[in-house]
Structure formats: C-alpha cells, structure tokens
C-alpha cells in the first residue's frame, strides 16, 4: 500500500528524483490529498511517518546493494510522531458491545459462515479484553498455546497463554477468569461448524481475520467512535481496555506491563497518566 500511494504521487506530479523539496511536497500530499478507503482525505501524522519509513528502507536497500551512495540520499523532513490516545470501553460500553454481539450472532436468516464469524467475534472480544494480547499475537496463537489452570487458594479458573515470537519476544500471559469459558464455548462452536473450520492443537485459534466484521459490529451499536477523545475504535481498543481496567481496579503497573509485554514507562505514560477521576468513579 505504501508503494502504491508513493507511486501515485510520483505519477501525478511527474517526480523525476527525490529531493528535500519534493519530500515536503510528498508530506503535504499525504496529509491533505490522499483519499482513503473510507472516503476521508489525508493521513494522520503517524501514517505519514510510516510512508517515509518505507522510502527510507528503499534507500537503505539500494545503498547496501551498492547501486547508490549515502550522498544520493536526500534529507528527510522532520516528522514528529504523535502518541495515540487510548480508546478503551468502559464497563457499560463493554456490556453493550457483548449484548449486541449476542443478538447479532443469534439472528436468523444468515449463512452458516456469517453465523460462525459472529460467534467467533463474540468470544474474540471476551478473550482479548481478558488477556491484553496484541491483535497480531492473538491471530498467531494456536490451540496448543492455551493451558487451562486453577488458582491454588480460591480455585478460580484461568488460562496461561504462550505468546511465541510476539512483538517483544516470547512470554507467558495470565488471563482473567472470563477467558476459560470463552475458549471452551469457542471449541463447541468449532465442533458445530466443523465443515467450515479446522480444529486441532496445531491450528490457529482464529484462522481468519475479521477487521471489517468487527468494525460493522461497533458501528451497529454506536461504539465505533470513542466520544471521550473523538477517535475511532478498532481491535486494538480491546487490549487497551484490558490495560485501562487493570489500572482503574488498582492492579500493579508492573504486573500489567509484564503480562502485556510492555515496559512500565509505556503503561504510565500512555495509560496511567490519562486515567481520570470520572474513570475511577465509573
């Protein structure tokens, strides 16, 4: 996608070589001229940065091959990355999301594949909010990575999840008690739809991605836009919900960071410092 966007700019303005001046023109083009898939105009600064990083990797590749030297690489414009605000669901919003998801997955008149996807999404939400996994970590996880456990003192069930080759390496994740029932229900769903989905220890738990289906669910229950910071929600909001709920409930930041594969400073800067008195009251 980065290549297509940059190539479109080259063709539109008949760019013959990269220079400091036309890099600024590219920055302006990305911010105010590109038409995105949802019809909106212009990319956010973080996405603009991703496009320039793509160009950096291209120059780096050719420098390593010896086809250019460092003197052929122009200066880049200053791009300041903006830290994204958290977009979590409060407890009332989460319940609204789950209830609406149940209504949609039980609705009649849909194909078996649609029924399956909606039942998958329902459990996906519960598992993500109860584990704090990154989106890609969840999609990469296999059934053999899930281990059912019971606490020694309270005999409360939970799961330990083996994250393999995650963003910050390998780690073991301890889930909330809401997760084991969701996994067990998901197994029953897969048995019911065995003609559509494989189910074995070496199979991925969620072998298909459903970004658009999840977005449609959020829109259908008026939760797509986070009213608190006017930002669109997506699957990342589920991990952010896990972290924010932990902070609101008074869990230790070190424990949250370790479970999520984050540094304590990241949790403090992007989450703890943004928790408001209203969040705590709720």
PDB file of N, CA, C and O in Angstrom, residues 2-4 6-7 48-59:
ATOM      1  N   UNK A   2       1.969   1.241   0.785  1.00  0.00           N
ATOM      2  CA  UNK A   2       2.876   2.401   0.810  1.00  0.00           C
ATOM      3  C   UNK A   2       3.405   2.682  -0.596  1.00  0.00           C
ATOM      4  O   UNK A   2       3.449   3.827  -1.039  1.00  0.00           O
ATOM      5  N   UNK A   3       3.812   1.608  -1.307  1.00  0.00           N
ATOM      6  CA  UNK A   3       4.373   1.769  -2.650  1.00  0.00           C
ATOM      7  C   UNK A   3       3.349   2.351  -3.609  1.00  0.00           C
ATOM      8  O   UNK A   3       3.669   3.233  -4.428  1.00  0.00           O
ATOM      9  N   UNK A   4       2.096   1.897  -3.520  1.00  0.00           N
ATOM     10  CA  UNK A   4       1.047   2.382  -4.412  1.00  0.00           C
ATOM     11  C   UNK A   4       0.803   3.872  -4.208  1.00  0.00           C
ATOM     12  O   UNK A   4       0.643   4.632  -5.169  1.00  0.00           O
ATOM     13  N   UNK A   6       2.859   6.176  -2.853  1.00  0.00           N
ATOM     14  CA  UNK A   6       4.019   6.973  -3.271  1.00  0.00           C
ATOM     15  C   UNK A   6       4.112   7.011  -4.791  1.00  0.00           C
ATOM     16  O   UNK A   6       4.406   8.053  -5.388  1.00  0.00           O
ATOM     17  N   UNK A   7       3.840   5.877  -5.447  1.00  0.00           N
ATOM     18  CA  UNK A   7       3.877   5.823  -6.907  1.00  0.00           C
ATOM     19  C   UNK A   7       2.819   6.742  -7.515  1.00  0.00           C
ATOM     20  O   UNK A   7       3.068   7.415  -8.536  1.00  0.00           O
ATOM     21  N   UNK A  48       1.743   9.037   7.904  1.00  0.00           N
ATOM     22  CA  UNK A  48       2.697   9.733   7.033  1.00  0.00           C
ATOM     23  C   UNK A  48       4.116   9.262   7.349  1.00  0.00           C
ATOM     24  O   UNK A  48       4.923   8.998   6.446  1.00  0.00           O
ATOM     25  N   UNK A  49       4.403   9.119   8.632  1.00  0.00           N
ATOM     26  CA  UNK A  49       5.718   8.637   9.054  1.00  0.00           C
ATOM     27  C   UNK A  49       5.986   7.244   8.519  1.00  0.00           C
ATOM     28  O   UNK A  49       7.099   6.931   8.079  1.00  0.00           O
ATOM     29  N   UNK A  50       4.972   6.366   8.533  1.00  0.00           N
ATOM     30  CA  UNK A  50       5.131   5.007   8.003  1.00  0.00           C
ATOM     31  C   UNK A  50       5.512   5.042   6.522  1.00  0.00           C
ATOM     32  O   UNK A  50       6.331   4.240   6.064  1.00  0.00           O
ATOM     33  N   UNK A  51       4.919   5.961   5.761  1.00  0.00           N
ATOM     34  CA  UNK A  51       5.232   6.065   4.333  1.00  0.00           C
ATOM     35  C   UNK A  51       6.682   6.505   4.120  1.00  0.00           C
ATOM     36  O   UNK A  51       7.371   5.982   3.230  1.00  0.00           O
ATOM     37  N   UNK A  52       7.137   7.446   4.927  1.00  0.00           N
ATOM     38  CA  UNK A  52       8.533   7.883   4.797  1.00  0.00           C
ATOM     39  C   UNK A  52       9.501   6.792   5.259  1.00  0.00           C
ATOM     40  O   UNK A  52      10.602   6.670   4.723  1.00  0.00           O
ATOM     41  N   UNK A  53       9.101   6.012   6.230  1.00  0.00           N
ATOM     42  CA  UNK A  53       9.941   4.882   6.653  1.00  0.00           C
ATOM     43  C   UNK A  53      10.080   3.863   5.532  1.00  0.00           C
ATOM     44  O   UNK A  53      11.125   3.218   5.383  1.00  0.00           O
ATOM     45  N   UNK A  54       9.007   3.700   4.752  1.00  0.00           N
ATOM     46  CA  UNK A  54       9.064   2.811   3.579  1.00  0.00           C
ATOM     47  C   UNK A  54      10.133   3.315   2.601  1.00  0.00           C
ATOM     48  O   UNK A  54      10.930   2.528   2.069  1.00  0.00           O
ATOM     49  N   UNK A  55      10.158   4.630   2.358  1.00  0.00           N
ATOM     50  CA  UNK A  55      11.152   5.209   1.443  1.00  0.00           C
ATOM     51  C   UNK A  55      12.551   5.049   2.019  1.00  0.00           C
ATOM     52  O   UNK A  55      13.512   4.739   1.290  1.00  0.00           O
ATOM     53  N   UNK A  56      12.694   5.234   3.329  1.00  0.00           N
ATOM     54  CA  UNK A  56      13.998   5.048   3.972  1.00  0.00           C
ATOM     55  C   UNK A  56      14.517   3.632   3.746  1.00  0.00           C
ATOM     56  O   UNK A  56      15.702   3.423   3.462  1.00  0.00           O
ATOM     57  N   UNK A  57      13.611   2.649   3.906  1.00  0.00           N
ATOM     58  CA  UNK A  57      14.033   1.249   3.715  1.00  0.00           C
ATOM     59  C   UNK A  57      14.454   1.006   2.269  1.00  0.00           C
ATOM     60  O   UNK A  57      15.396   0.255   2.004  1.00  0.00           O
ATOM     61  N   UNK A  58      13.779   1.659   1.313  1.00  0.00           N
ATOM     62  CA  UNK A  58      14.135   1.522  -0.098  1.00  0.00           C
ATOM     63  C   UNK A  58      15.545   2.058  -0.348  1.00  0.00           C
ATOM     64  O   UNK A  58      16.379   1.388  -0.978  1.00  0.00           O
ATOM     65  N   UNK A  59      15.847   3.257   0.173  1.00  0.00           N
ATOM     66  CA  UNK A  59      17.177   3.831   0.001  1.00  0.00           C
ATOM     67  C   UNK A  59      18.238   2.973   0.693  1.00  0.00           C
ATOM     68  O   UNK A  59      19.341   2.761   0.163  1.00  0.00           O
TER      69      UNK A  59
END
